[in-house]
Short mmCIF file of C-alpha atoms in Angstrom, two decimals:
data_model
loop_
_atom_site.label_atom_id
_atom_site.label_comp_id
_atom_site.label_asym_id
_atom_site.label_seq_id
_atom_site.Cartn_x
_atom_site.Cartn_y
_atom_site.Cartn_z
CA MET K 1 234.99 -79.86 302.40
CA ALA K 2 234.99 -83.56 303.19
CA ILE K 3 232.40 -86.30 303.30
CA ILE K 4 232.98 -89.24 305.63
CA THR K 5 230.72 -92.25 305.13
CA VAL K 6 230.53 -94.75 307.97
CA SER K 7 229.15 -98.26 307.66
CA ARG K 8 228.81 -99.97 311.04
CA GLN K 9 227.67 -103.29 312.40
CA PHE K 10 224.66 -103.35 314.69
CA GLY K 11 225.73 -103.40 318.34
CA SER K 12 229.19 -101.99 317.67
CA LYS K 13 230.13 -98.53 318.94
CA GLY K 14 229.46 -97.18 315.45
CA ASP K 15 226.75 -94.67 316.28
CA GLU K 16 228.67 -93.28 319.25
CA ILE K 17 231.85 -93.02 317.18
CA CYS K 18 229.99 -91.13 314.45
CA GLU K 19 228.55 -88.69 316.98
CA SER K 20 231.99 -88.11 318.49
CA LEU K 21 233.55 -87.71 315.03
CA SER K 22 231.01 -85.10 313.94
CA ARG K 23 231.57 -83.11 317.15
CA LYS K 24 235.36 -83.20 316.86
CA LEU K 25 235.33 -82.04 313.24
CA GLY K 26 232.33 -79.73 313.52
CA TYR K 27 230.67 -81.72 310.73
CA LYS K 28 226.97 -82.26 310.20
CA LEU K 29 225.80 -85.72 311.28
CA VAL K 30 223.60 -87.34 308.63
CA ASP K 31 222.27 -90.39 310.44
CA ARG K 32 219.25 -92.67 310.06
CA LYS K 33 216.84 -90.14 311.60
CA VAL K 34 217.97 -87.32 309.33
CA LEU K 35 217.80 -89.45 306.18
CA ARG K 36 214.46 -90.97 307.13
CA LYS K 37 212.93 -87.52 307.71
CA ARG K 38 214.23 -86.21 304.37
CA ILE K 39 213.09 -89.34 302.48
CA MET K 40 209.57 -88.99 303.91
CA GLU K 41 209.52 -85.28 302.98
CA LEU K 42 210.30 -86.25 299.39
CA GLY K 43 207.15 -88.35 299.24
CA CYS K 44 208.19 -91.85 300.23
CA SER K 45 205.33 -93.63 302.00
CA GLU K 46 205.53 -95.14 305.48
CA GLU K 47 204.66 -98.53 303.97
CA MET K 48 207.58 -98.30 301.55
CA MET K 49 209.95 -97.35 304.37
CA LYS K 50 208.86 -100.38 306.42
CA LYS K 51 209.64 -102.70 303.52
CA PHE K 52 212.96 -101.33 302.36
CA ASP K 53 214.69 -98.91 304.75
CA GLY K 54 217.92 -100.66 305.72
CA LEU K 55 216.26 -104.06 305.28
CA LYS K 56 216.65 -107.11 303.08
CA PRO K 57 213.50 -106.98 300.91
CA GLY K 58 211.21 -109.98 300.83
CA ILE K 59 210.87 -111.94 297.59
CA TRP K 60 207.84 -110.05 296.27
CA ALA K 61 209.03 -106.68 297.54
CA SER K 62 212.38 -107.15 295.79
CA LEU K 63 210.57 -107.64 292.48
CA SER K 64 208.32 -104.60 292.81
CA ARG K 65 208.94 -101.20 291.27
CA TYR K 66 208.62 -99.71 294.75
CA LYS K 67 212.11 -101.02 295.45
CA ASP K 68 213.53 -98.81 292.71
CA GLU K 69 211.48 -95.86 293.92
CA TYR K 70 212.79 -96.22 297.47
CA LEU K 71 216.35 -96.17 296.13
CA TYR K 72 215.63 -93.01 294.12
CA TYR K 73 214.27 -91.36 297.27
CA LEU K 74 217.27 -92.53 299.31
CA LYS K 75 219.82 -91.24 296.81
CA THR K 76 218.05 -87.90 296.44
CA ALA K 77 217.78 -87.43 300.20
CA MET K 78 221.41 -88.31 300.75
CA MET K 79 222.71 -86.06 298.00
CA SER K 80 220.70 -83.10 299.27
CA GLU K 81 222.11 -83.59 302.77
CA VAL K 82 225.77 -83.92 301.73
CA SER K 83 225.89 -81.43 298.84
CA SER K 84 227.53 -78.76 300.98
CA GLY K 85 230.15 -81.18 302.33
CA ASN K 86 231.65 -81.37 305.80
CA CYS K 87 229.42 -84.19 306.98
CA VAL K 88 229.48 -87.66 308.50
CA VAL K 89 227.00 -89.95 306.75
CA VAL K 90 225.92 -93.03 308.69
CA GLY K 91 224.93 -96.22 306.87
CA ARG K 92 222.22 -96.71 304.21
CA GLY K 93 224.74 -97.62 301.51
CA SER K 94 226.31 -94.17 301.62
CA PHE K 95 229.78 -95.54 300.90
CA LEU K 96 228.43 -97.01 297.65
CA ILE K 97 226.21 -94.11 296.60
CA LEU K 98 229.09 -91.65 297.09
CA LYS K 99 231.99 -93.96 296.22
CA ASP K 100 233.17 -91.99 293.17
CA ILE K 101 233.29 -88.61 294.94
CA ALA K 102 236.93 -87.53 295.23
CA ASN K 103 236.60 -85.87 298.65
CA CYS K 104 234.75 -88.80 300.21
CA VAL K 105 236.38 -91.14 302.74
CA SER K 106 234.66 -94.43 303.55
CA VAL K 107 234.97 -96.20 306.90
CA ARG K 108 233.68 -99.55 308.14
CA ILE K 109 233.26 -100.18 311.88
CA VAL K 110 233.23 -103.84 312.92
CA GLU K 111 233.32 -105.87 316.10
CA GLU K 112 233.01 -109.51 317.11
CA ARG K 113 229.41 -110.70 317.25
CA SER K 114 229.69 -111.96 320.83
CA SER K 115 230.80 -108.60 322.22
CA ARG K 116 228.14 -106.81 320.19
CA ALA K 117 225.51 -109.14 321.64
CA GLU K 118 226.74 -108.37 325.17
CA ARG K 119 226.49 -104.63 324.50
CA VAL K 120 222.99 -104.96 323.05
CA ALA K 121 221.89 -107.01 326.06
CA ARG K 122 223.18 -104.29 328.42
CA LEU K 123 221.67 -101.41 326.49
CA PHE K 124 218.22 -102.93 326.10
CA GLY K 125 218.14 -105.03 329.25
CA SER K 126 217.52 -108.17 327.24
CA ASP K 127 218.61 -111.77 327.59
CA LEU K 128 222.04 -112.48 326.05
CA LYS K 129 220.62 -115.22 323.85
CA GLU K 130 217.90 -112.93 322.51
CA ALA K 131 220.45 -110.16 322.01
CA GLY K 132 222.59 -112.58 319.99
CA LYS K 133 219.62 -113.38 317.77
CA ALA K 134 218.94 -109.67 317.27
CA VAL K 135 222.55 -109.03 316.25
CA LYS K 136 222.52 -111.97 313.85
CA LYS K 137 219.25 -110.80 312.28
CA ALA K 138 220.58 -107.24 311.92
CA ASP K 139 223.70 -108.56 310.17
CA TRP K 140 221.49 -110.61 307.84
CA HIS K 141 219.40 -107.57 306.95
CA GLN K 142 222.48 -105.40 306.40
CA LEU K 143 224.00 -108.00 304.11
CA GLY K 144 220.74 -108.40 302.18
CA PHE K 145 220.09 -104.65 301.90
CA HIS K 146 223.44 -103.95 300.25
CA LYS K 147 223.22 -107.01 298.02
CA SER K 148 219.68 -106.21 296.88
CA PHE K 149 220.08 -102.48 296.28
CA PHE K 150 223.74 -102.21 295.25
CA ASN K 151 224.79 -105.76 294.35
CA ALA K 152 227.65 -105.39 296.81
CA LYS K 153 229.06 -107.54 299.59
CA ILE K 154 229.27 -105.33 302.64
CA ALA K 155 231.91 -107.60 304.18
CA ASP K 156 234.31 -106.90 301.29
CA PHE K 157 236.86 -104.79 303.11
CA PHE K 158 238.37 -103.56 299.85
CA LEU K 159 235.28 -101.37 299.40
CA TYR K 160 236.44 -99.13 302.27
CA ASP K 161 239.32 -96.73 302.85
CA MET K 162 239.59 -97.58 306.54
CA ILE K 163 238.45 -100.40 308.85
CA VAL K 164 237.98 -99.82 312.60
CA ASN K 165 237.51 -102.59 315.16
CA SER K 166 235.42 -100.87 317.83
CA GLY K 167 236.10 -103.76 320.21
CA LYS K 168 239.76 -102.73 320.31
CA ALA K 169 239.37 -98.96 320.71
CA ASP K 170 237.36 -96.57 322.83
CA ILE K 171 234.92 -94.17 321.17
CA ASP K 172 237.07 -91.03 321.23
CA SER K 173 240.24 -92.81 320.09
CA ALA K 174 238.40 -94.35 317.15
CA ALA K 175 236.90 -90.96 316.23
CA ASP K 176 240.34 -89.31 316.47
CA ALA K 177 241.86 -91.93 314.19
CA ILE K 178 239.13 -91.50 311.55
CA ALA K 179 239.39 -87.70 311.72
CA ALA K 180 243.17 -87.81 311.32
CA TYR K 181 242.94 -90.16 308.36
CA ALA K 182 240.27 -88.07 306.63
CA LYS K 183 242.29 -84.87 307.07
CA SER K 184 245.37 -86.56 305.62
CA GLN K 185 243.49 -87.69 302.51
CA ILE K 186 241.43 -84.65 301.51
CA THR K 187 243.31 -81.97 299.56
CA GLU K 188 242.07 -78.73 298.03
CA GLU K 189 242.27 -80.36 294.61
CA LYS K 190 240.14 -83.30 295.76
CA GLU K 191 237.64 -80.89 297.28
CA LYS K 192 237.30 -79.03 293.97
CA ILE K 193 236.90 -82.23 291.98
CA GLY K 194 234.48 -83.60 294.56
CA GLN K 195 232.23 -80.54 294.31
CA GLU K 196 232.03 -80.93 290.53
CA GLN K 197 231.33 -84.66 290.84
CA MET K 198 228.66 -84.03 293.46
CA TYR K 199 226.94 -81.56 291.16
CA GLU K 200 226.90 -84.07 288.30
CA LEU K 201 225.75 -86.91 290.56
CA THR K 202 222.87 -84.80 291.87
CA LEU K 203 221.90 -83.64 288.39
CA ALA K 204 221.92 -87.25 287.16
CA GLN K 205 219.60 -88.32 289.98
CA ASN K 206 217.29 -85.38 289.31
CA ILE K 207 217.06 -86.52 285.70
CA VAL K 208 216.09 -90.03 286.83
CA ASN K 209 213.52 -88.63 289.25
CA MET K 210 211.98 -86.48 286.53
CA LEU K 211 211.59 -89.42 284.17
CA VAL K 212 210.18 -91.73 286.86
CA PHE K 213 208.04 -89.47 289.04
CA THR K 214 206.99 -86.72 286.62
CA TYR K 215 206.69 -88.65 283.36
CA SER K 216 206.16 -92.22 284.70
CA VAL K 217 208.70 -93.70 282.29
CA GLU K 218 208.79 -97.48 282.72
CA ILE K 219 212.48 -98.39 282.92
CA ASP K 220 213.60 -100.54 285.84
CA ASN K 221 216.76 -99.79 287.80
CA LEU K 222 217.08 -96.54 285.87
CA ARG K 223 220.36 -94.67 286.23
CA ALA K 224 221.82 -91.64 284.52
CA GLU K 225 225.50 -90.86 284.12
CA ILE K 226 226.85 -87.46 283.09
CA ASP K 227 230.11 -86.89 281.26
CA GLY K 228 230.51 -83.30 280.23
CA LYS K 229 227.45 -82.50 278.13
CA THR K 230 226.44 -86.12 277.55
CA VAL K 231 223.79 -87.96 279.58
CA THR K 232 223.86 -91.76 279.36
CA LEU K 233 220.81 -93.71 280.50
CA LYS K 234 221.14 -97.24 281.88
CA GLY K 235 218.62 -99.74 283.18
CA VAL K 236 216.24 -102.44 281.97
CA ALA K 237 213.08 -101.91 279.92
CA SER K 238 210.53 -104.35 278.51
CA LEU K 239 209.76 -102.15 275.48
CA SER K 240 212.01 -100.08 273.25
CA ALA K 241 209.21 -97.51 273.12
CA SER K 242 209.85 -96.70 276.79
CA VAL K 243 213.48 -95.93 276.04
CA GLU K 244 212.61 -93.86 273.00
CA ARG K 245 210.15 -91.89 275.10
CA ALA K 246 212.76 -91.22 277.79
CA VAL K 247 215.26 -89.97 275.20
CA ALA K 248 212.61 -87.76 273.58
CA ILE K 249 211.62 -86.25 276.95
CA LEU K 250 215.20 -85.43 277.89
CA SER K 251 215.91 -83.97 274.46
CA LEU K 252 213.17 -81.44 275.18
CA GLU K 253 213.85 -80.91 278.90
CA ILE K 254 217.64 -80.56 278.69
CA PRO K 255 218.34 -79.60 275.04
CA ASP K 256 221.94 -78.61 275.78
CA PHE K 257 222.83 -82.23 276.53
CA LYS K 258 223.37 -85.14 274.18
CA ILE K 259 221.24 -88.11 275.27
CA VAL K 260 222.64 -91.63 274.87
CA SER K 261 220.79 -94.82 275.78
CA LYS K 262 222.48 -97.96 277.06
CA VAL K 263 219.24 -99.33 278.48
CA ASN K 264 218.84 -103.06 278.00
CA VAL K 265 215.52 -103.80 276.28
CA VAL K 266 214.69 -107.31 277.47
CA GLN K 267 211.48 -108.08 275.58
CA ASP K 268 212.88 -106.91 272.26
CA SER K 269 216.01 -108.99 272.84
CA MET K 270 213.90 -112.06 273.58
CA ARG K 271 211.90 -111.57 270.39
CA LYS K 272 215.08 -111.44 268.29
CA SER K 273 216.27 -114.74 269.77
CA PHE K 274 213.22 -116.64 268.40
#
């Protein structure tokens, strides 16, 4: 069971390489369409998708709680699609969401902007200058999306296990190289560990979803981490009462777990400084 995440630049051969890779390995392809459909099924609105899906949020959108909600939907959708393994996940920060999973291999597909613009112009029958602007804008959105939602620089090559220049390789050769690398890295032991980690990651996100969507707990950027039988909450709250409520809810909902809070209470901290 392996999970291959692929981040690709707009206009590269990334989508075609992912399709070829999934066929060669017999893996499920979890692309933008699949994730979008699952996110919408979970309850994400069309308006929210237009503001956040793969985009750099505007100033006001980035400050809204809808941004956090979109990320919760995205993580839940992705985890549900990859839980059984043997899949190729395309974009949407998958290499960051799944970065700690032992049987996950992350790949970045890049290509010079000029050649990407030429390909876009051919595919869409557009003017080369306009195609260049489209490529530049897509790069800007990709950079902003990952910075806004994950505080990560997508151009940091050390975030990936493998980098592929699609301008130097044909689609099948690139897919073969990724498949060979993934097979060389994933062992039975990593698969076992990865399954356990995936279970804990999914459970942690379900805990967050319960607090946010069922109980309307007001903690921004809420995350949950599970270590054995301990659940640690992280995020930012304006009132300590919100954190206390979250801990109380979880103590009742999952009594077998110890609940620890590392949520930063901003308003209370500000009061103590005066």
